[in-house]
Amino acid sequence: MDERLNKSKLRLLNPITKGILCIIYILMISFFCKNWLVAFNLNLFLILICFYAKEETIELLVSLKKIWFLLLIVGLFQGFVGSSFNIFSCLNAIFKVMGIFLTASLYTRISTQNELLYFWEICFRPLKLFGFSSNELALTMVIAIRFLPVFMNEIERIRIAQIARGAKMKKNMIASAINFMPLLIPVLTQAIMRSEELADAMEVRGYVPNRPRGRYKTYKLNKYDYYSFFIMGIILSLIIYKYIHN
Amino acid sequence: MILFDRVSFCYNEKETSFILKGVSFSLQKGIINGLIGKNGCGKSTLARLIVGLLKPTEGEIQFKEENEDPNAYYFSGMIFQNPDNQIVGTTIGDDIAFGLENLNLPTENIEQLVVKAASLFGFEKMLDMPVSKLSGGQKQMLCIASVLALEPSWIVFDEPTSHLDPWARIEFWNIINYLVDNSNIGIIVISQLPEDIIHFGHISVLNEGCIIFNDSYDVFASLNQPPEGIDFPENIKLQRLLNN
Amino acid sequence: MKLRLGNLVIKYNDNPLLGPIDASFESGQLNLIVGRSGCGKSTLLKLIAGFHSEFTGAISLDEEYFEPEGNVALAFQNPESLFFNSTVFEEILFSLTSLDKKDNICELTNHWMEKWGLSPEIYSKKYPFKLSGGEKRRVALAACTILQPKIILLDEPLAGLDRVGQSDLSKIIKNLCDEHIVIVVTHEPELILQDNSRILYINGKETAEYDSNTFLYNAVINPGFYPIPQWYIESVKPYAEMYELPPVNSESVANFLRSIKNG
């Protein structure tokens, strides 16, 4: 619900813009940062943009604590060049990983599930050449996302119920195939029954595979999209210039 | 009106065990049509025939309207037992839109119809809410909204109250009564709970693939014996005990 | 036997979900829990069974520290979804195979099947998925409770059954109360309500305990308290202030009304 309360400008962008810009930014951080200052500046820029757009910057930065250990390890590994410790390559590695993480989590923060799917669907379009329908693929993903929590709950419920019945499965229940049966068979039976009912429900609501479907949400480009592409163009040329002349 | 004309059904052509055996009867709009009978009597098959998930092996099912338009397309929707198994979208808006997207309508129309259907249940400000946050009763309302968005001429409810708590059951029957009074949608409710019977205006009882009773609630309540395979609801039983 | 919940607050992801609850569940009576779906009833059952550890407060069994493991049977809603064996006998026997001593487990299984109204000669060799709804439910509940612990927790045992299945099952459940602490979460308390029932009523985050008469009285007087069937309210409301209310079924109500008429 915070999606609706938060009206940051970044969230108003077209899903395609969000997707492409984030991919470019990640590629830029991964491949065009030869020294730590560039990586640091890219991070700084990202944070400034967040501030400017009134995104929840603090929360975004706090989420970094989830990967502090990874940052430490990467920093140490990259820092030791030969036998001496190089603080600059250590910083470079840390800022690179940090930048990638921040960009990715910013992307998932500013995109709704619909927007993610819309972007993926467009990415899948080239698959049509090989006979895949991007529409169906996207719908399959929607259903997978929709039913994931349902199945997770169900697995947990059946696991608890079977343990309560005396089945020997604690958290490491994949100990042996036989111990696994009380969980596996009920979960599969339930999944099949669910999918049959879902298939019926979809058919009753007029779903026919491979028939053209309308679209509930469409996204148009607005002025912020043009600004963003323009700014990104400048940064990209600066970074490439720096990369070549370094 | 739905007219069943000697409808038979079996899953396998070669098999002789028919699930429905030459059923002929009709259902009207403007009242709640109850379809009852014990497990395995053919209720669910009948429901699936009405909404077109199955095709009759013999006989035919006709849809007729008072002001008949020969080109009209009669769509029947169905609400299944478990709301969780029939919600396709990840948000309220998406789920209501699913059926409309299948009709390949333009985006503006879909948006309008989604808002219209959502507002019947007070969902219009919650279109972006994930369905996982809804309660059981709200999920069922969403299922009904999603079917209503398609403007069906009939809706079949398959044991709709079995997943609801008693408070949500009252809300459910309020919605059904509202639909009967304020829309031109035919309502069929399948149930095996005797207490649901008191809400029905017209009752059809199925037993072993045959219709053994098909009349109004008042006639049902005045029967000497309940039709085979079902029980009178408690209020009718009490009346009889007191009259004796 | 008496299970006591003292000042119990159930939490879910650090947020208080339900409580504080002060209640006791006893053997010899039927303990019911009612409340709206999503109010935390199922979580309370899980907690008593030892599968939910986010809580504060105390649980004690006969004034001693309560250890869930080995003392509790828990059957969730639709317990027949747990079937994974090819015969009814194997399904019910399954829990016993985890015990250390394996002598006379077959006799015990047969005995327990009888107790749940499943005659071993008829049902032992049957395929669980081919039974009727009521039979499936009894097989499932027999399978969940065969270890015969002190406490039996049932979540919506009557849901989805036809009237015959419901009344058969509620009789069996009532019989279990003599030897076990039976706690039942239900949306249909009127189906198994009897004189010696105790009801834990959950409303929002608050809870209250009622005996069966007070519960029925509140439901009859105040429609928002609990939706019991309309015909019951109409028939007994005029007498609610003066008499002890009958169970919610036509025969009891008819007898109740007759006895009032006859003075």
Short mmCIF file of C-alpha atoms in Angstrom, two decimals, chain A residues 10-186:
data_model
loop_
_atom_site.label_atom_id
_atom_site.label_comp_id
_atom_site.label_asym_id
_atom_site.label_seq_id
_atom_site.Cartn_x
_atom_site.Cartn_y
_atom_site.Cartn_z
CA LEU A 10 10.79 7.95 -10.00
CA ARG A 11 7.65 5.87 -9.60
CA LEU A 12 5.90 7.89 -12.30
CA LEU A 13 8.35 6.74 -14.94
CA ASN A 14 7.32 4.36 -17.66
CA PRO A 15 8.16 0.74 -16.80
CA ILE A 16 10.26 0.46 -19.93
CA THR A 17 12.27 3.54 -18.92
CA LYS A 18 12.78 2.16 -15.44
CA GLY A 19 13.92 -1.20 -16.77
CA ILE A 20 16.27 0.09 -19.44
CA LEU A 21 17.83 2.82 -17.26
CA CYS A 22 18.47 0.41 -14.42
CA ILE A 23 20.06 -2.14 -16.74
CA ILE A 24 22.30 0.56 -18.26
CA TYR A 25 23.25 1.83 -14.80
CA ILE A 26 24.17 -1.64 -13.60
CA LEU A 27 26.20 -2.33 -16.76
CA MET A 28 27.95 1.01 -16.32
CA ILE A 29 28.89 0.25 -12.73
CA SER A 30 30.04 -3.25 -13.61
CA PHE A 31 32.18 -2.52 -16.64
CA PHE A 32 33.18 1.13 -16.81
CA CYS A 33 34.52 1.78 -13.33
CA LYS A 34 38.28 1.59 -13.47
CA ASN A 35 38.90 3.48 -10.25
CA TRP A 36 37.06 3.89 -7.00
CA LEU A 37 36.20 7.56 -7.50
CA VAL A 38 34.05 6.79 -10.52
CA ALA A 39 32.21 4.04 -8.65
CA PHE A 40 31.79 6.35 -5.64
CA ASN A 41 30.41 9.13 -7.82
CA LEU A 42 27.90 6.81 -9.47
CA ASN A 43 26.68 5.78 -6.02
CA LEU A 44 26.52 9.37 -4.89
CA PHE A 45 24.59 10.36 -8.00
CA LEU A 46 22.07 7.57 -7.42
CA ILE A 47 21.51 8.73 -3.85
CA LEU A 48 21.18 12.37 -4.89
CA ILE A 49 18.59 11.42 -7.50
CA CYS A 50 16.65 9.56 -4.85
CA PHE A 51 16.74 12.62 -2.58
CA TYR A 52 15.65 14.87 -5.38
CA ALA A 53 12.76 12.60 -6.37
CA LYS A 54 11.63 12.32 -2.71
CA GLU A 55 12.18 8.56 -2.73
CA GLU A 56 12.58 6.88 0.68
CA THR A 57 16.36 7.26 0.54
CA ILE A 58 17.03 6.42 4.16
CA GLU A 59 15.20 3.09 3.93
CA LEU A 60 17.09 2.32 0.76
CA LEU A 61 20.44 2.93 2.46
CA VAL A 62 19.41 1.00 5.56
CA SER A 63 18.71 -2.02 3.35
CA LEU A 64 22.48 -2.09 2.72
CA LYS A 65 22.99 -3.68 6.13
CA LYS A 66 21.58 -6.90 4.65
CA ILE A 67 24.75 -7.24 2.58
CA TRP A 68 27.41 -5.73 4.87
CA PHE A 69 29.12 -9.09 5.18
CA LEU A 70 29.23 -9.57 1.42
CA LEU A 71 30.68 -6.06 1.05
CA LEU A 72 33.37 -6.84 3.62
CA ILE A 73 34.38 -10.12 1.98
CA VAL A 74 34.45 -8.64 -1.52
CA GLY A 75 36.44 -5.66 -0.26
CA LEU A 76 39.03 -7.88 1.44
CA PHE A 77 39.41 -10.21 -1.54
CA GLN A 78 39.82 -7.40 -4.04
CA GLY A 79 42.00 -5.39 -1.71
CA PHE A 80 44.79 -7.95 -1.52
CA VAL A 81 46.73 -7.57 -4.73
CA GLY A 82 49.66 -9.96 -4.52
CA SER A 83 50.94 -9.62 -0.98
CA SER A 84 50.10 -5.96 -0.31
CA PHE A 85 46.77 -4.43 0.55
CA ASN A 86 45.48 -1.78 -1.84
CA ILE A 87 42.82 0.39 -0.22
CA PHE A 88 41.73 1.83 -3.58
CA SER A 89 40.89 -1.43 -5.29
CA CYS A 90 39.21 -2.50 -2.06
CA LEU A 91 37.00 0.64 -2.14
CA ASN A 92 36.37 0.21 -5.85
CA ALA A 93 35.04 -3.32 -5.34
CA ILE A 94 32.89 -2.28 -2.40
CA PHE A 95 31.36 0.65 -4.25
CA LYS A 96 30.70 -1.49 -7.32
CA VAL A 97 28.77 -4.13 -5.37
CA MET A 98 27.02 -1.41 -3.40
CA GLY A 99 25.99 0.40 -6.57
CA ILE A 100 24.61 -2.73 -8.19
CA PHE A 101 22.68 -3.60 -5.06
CA LEU A 102 21.29 -0.09 -4.64
CA THR A 103 20.22 0.15 -8.28
CA ALA A 104 18.51 -3.23 -8.19
CA SER A 105 16.69 -2.55 -4.94
CA LEU A 106 15.71 0.92 -6.11
CA TYR A 107 14.29 -0.70 -9.25
CA THR A 108 12.11 -3.14 -7.29
CA ARG A 109 11.09 -0.33 -4.94
CA ILE A 110 9.84 2.01 -7.64
CA SER A 111 8.13 -0.66 -9.76
CA THR A 112 4.82 -2.36 -9.04
CA GLN A 113 4.40 -6.02 -9.88
CA ASN A 114 2.40 -5.05 -12.95
CA GLU A 115 5.16 -2.84 -14.22
CA LEU A 116 7.76 -5.53 -13.75
CA LEU A 117 5.61 -7.96 -15.70
CA TYR A 118 4.93 -5.42 -18.42
CA PHE A 119 8.66 -4.88 -18.89
CA TRP A 120 9.42 -8.60 -18.90
CA GLU A 121 6.69 -9.22 -21.40
CA ILE A 122 8.30 -6.71 -23.73
CA CYS A 123 11.68 -8.33 -23.17
CA PHE A 124 10.17 -11.69 -24.10
CA ARG A 125 8.77 -10.42 -27.40
CA PRO A 126 11.78 -11.56 -29.48
CA LEU A 127 10.97 -15.12 -28.35
CA LYS A 128 8.00 -15.02 -30.73
CA LEU A 129 10.46 -15.87 -33.49
CA PHE A 130 10.93 -19.25 -31.80
CA GLY A 131 7.21 -19.87 -31.37
CA PHE A 132 6.80 -18.71 -27.75
CA SER A 133 3.97 -16.31 -27.02
CA SER A 134 5.21 -13.49 -24.79
CA ASN A 135 1.64 -12.91 -23.62
CA GLU A 136 1.26 -16.46 -22.29
CA LEU A 137 4.69 -16.41 -20.70
CA ALA A 138 3.83 -13.21 -18.86
CA LEU A 139 0.45 -14.63 -17.74
CA THR A 140 2.17 -17.78 -16.50
CA MET A 141 4.50 -15.60 -14.48
CA VAL A 142 1.57 -13.63 -13.03
CA ILE A 143 -0.06 -16.86 -11.91
CA ALA A 144 3.21 -18.16 -10.49
CA ILE A 145 3.67 -14.95 -8.49
CA ARG A 146 0.04 -14.99 -7.41
CA PHE A 147 0.14 -18.58 -6.16
CA LEU A 148 3.63 -18.58 -4.65
CA PRO A 149 2.48 -17.34 -1.21
CA VAL A 150 -0.51 -19.70 -1.34
CA PHE A 151 1.74 -22.68 -1.94
CA MET A 152 4.31 -21.61 0.63
CA ASN A 153 1.55 -21.39 3.25
CA GLU A 154 0.19 -24.73 2.21
CA ILE A 155 3.55 -26.47 2.38
CA GLU A 156 4.12 -25.02 5.85
CA ARG A 157 0.62 -26.04 6.97
CA ILE A 158 1.00 -29.62 5.72
CA ARG A 159 4.49 -29.87 7.21
CA ILE A 160 3.24 -28.80 10.64
CA ALA A 161 0.20 -31.07 10.40
CA GLN A 162 2.28 -34.12 9.50
CA ILE A 163 4.78 -33.43 12.26
CA ALA A 164 1.84 -33.15 14.67
CA ARG A 165 0.83 -36.60 13.43
CA GLY A 166 4.27 -37.93 14.31
CA ALA A 167 6.01 -37.69 10.95
CA LYS A 168 9.75 -37.37 11.43
CA MET A 169 10.62 -34.19 9.62
CA LYS A 170 12.21 -31.24 11.20
CA LYS A 171 13.67 -28.36 9.22
CA ASN A 172 16.13 -30.68 7.45
CA MET A 173 13.42 -32.94 6.20
CA ILE A 174 15.10 -33.88 2.94
CA ALA A 175 17.08 -36.37 5.02
CA SER A 176 15.55 -39.34 3.26
CA ALA A 177 13.04 -39.86 0.49
CA ILE A 178 10.71 -41.90 2.70
CA ASN A 179 10.51 -39.22 5.38
CA PHE A 180 9.73 -36.79 2.60
CA MET A 181 6.64 -38.66 1.32
CA PRO A 182 4.14 -37.36 3.91
CA LEU A 183 4.92 -33.86 2.68
CA LEU A 184 5.40 -34.49 -1.03
CA ILE A 185 2.25 -36.47 -1.83
CA PRO A 186 -0.26 -34.16 -0.10
#
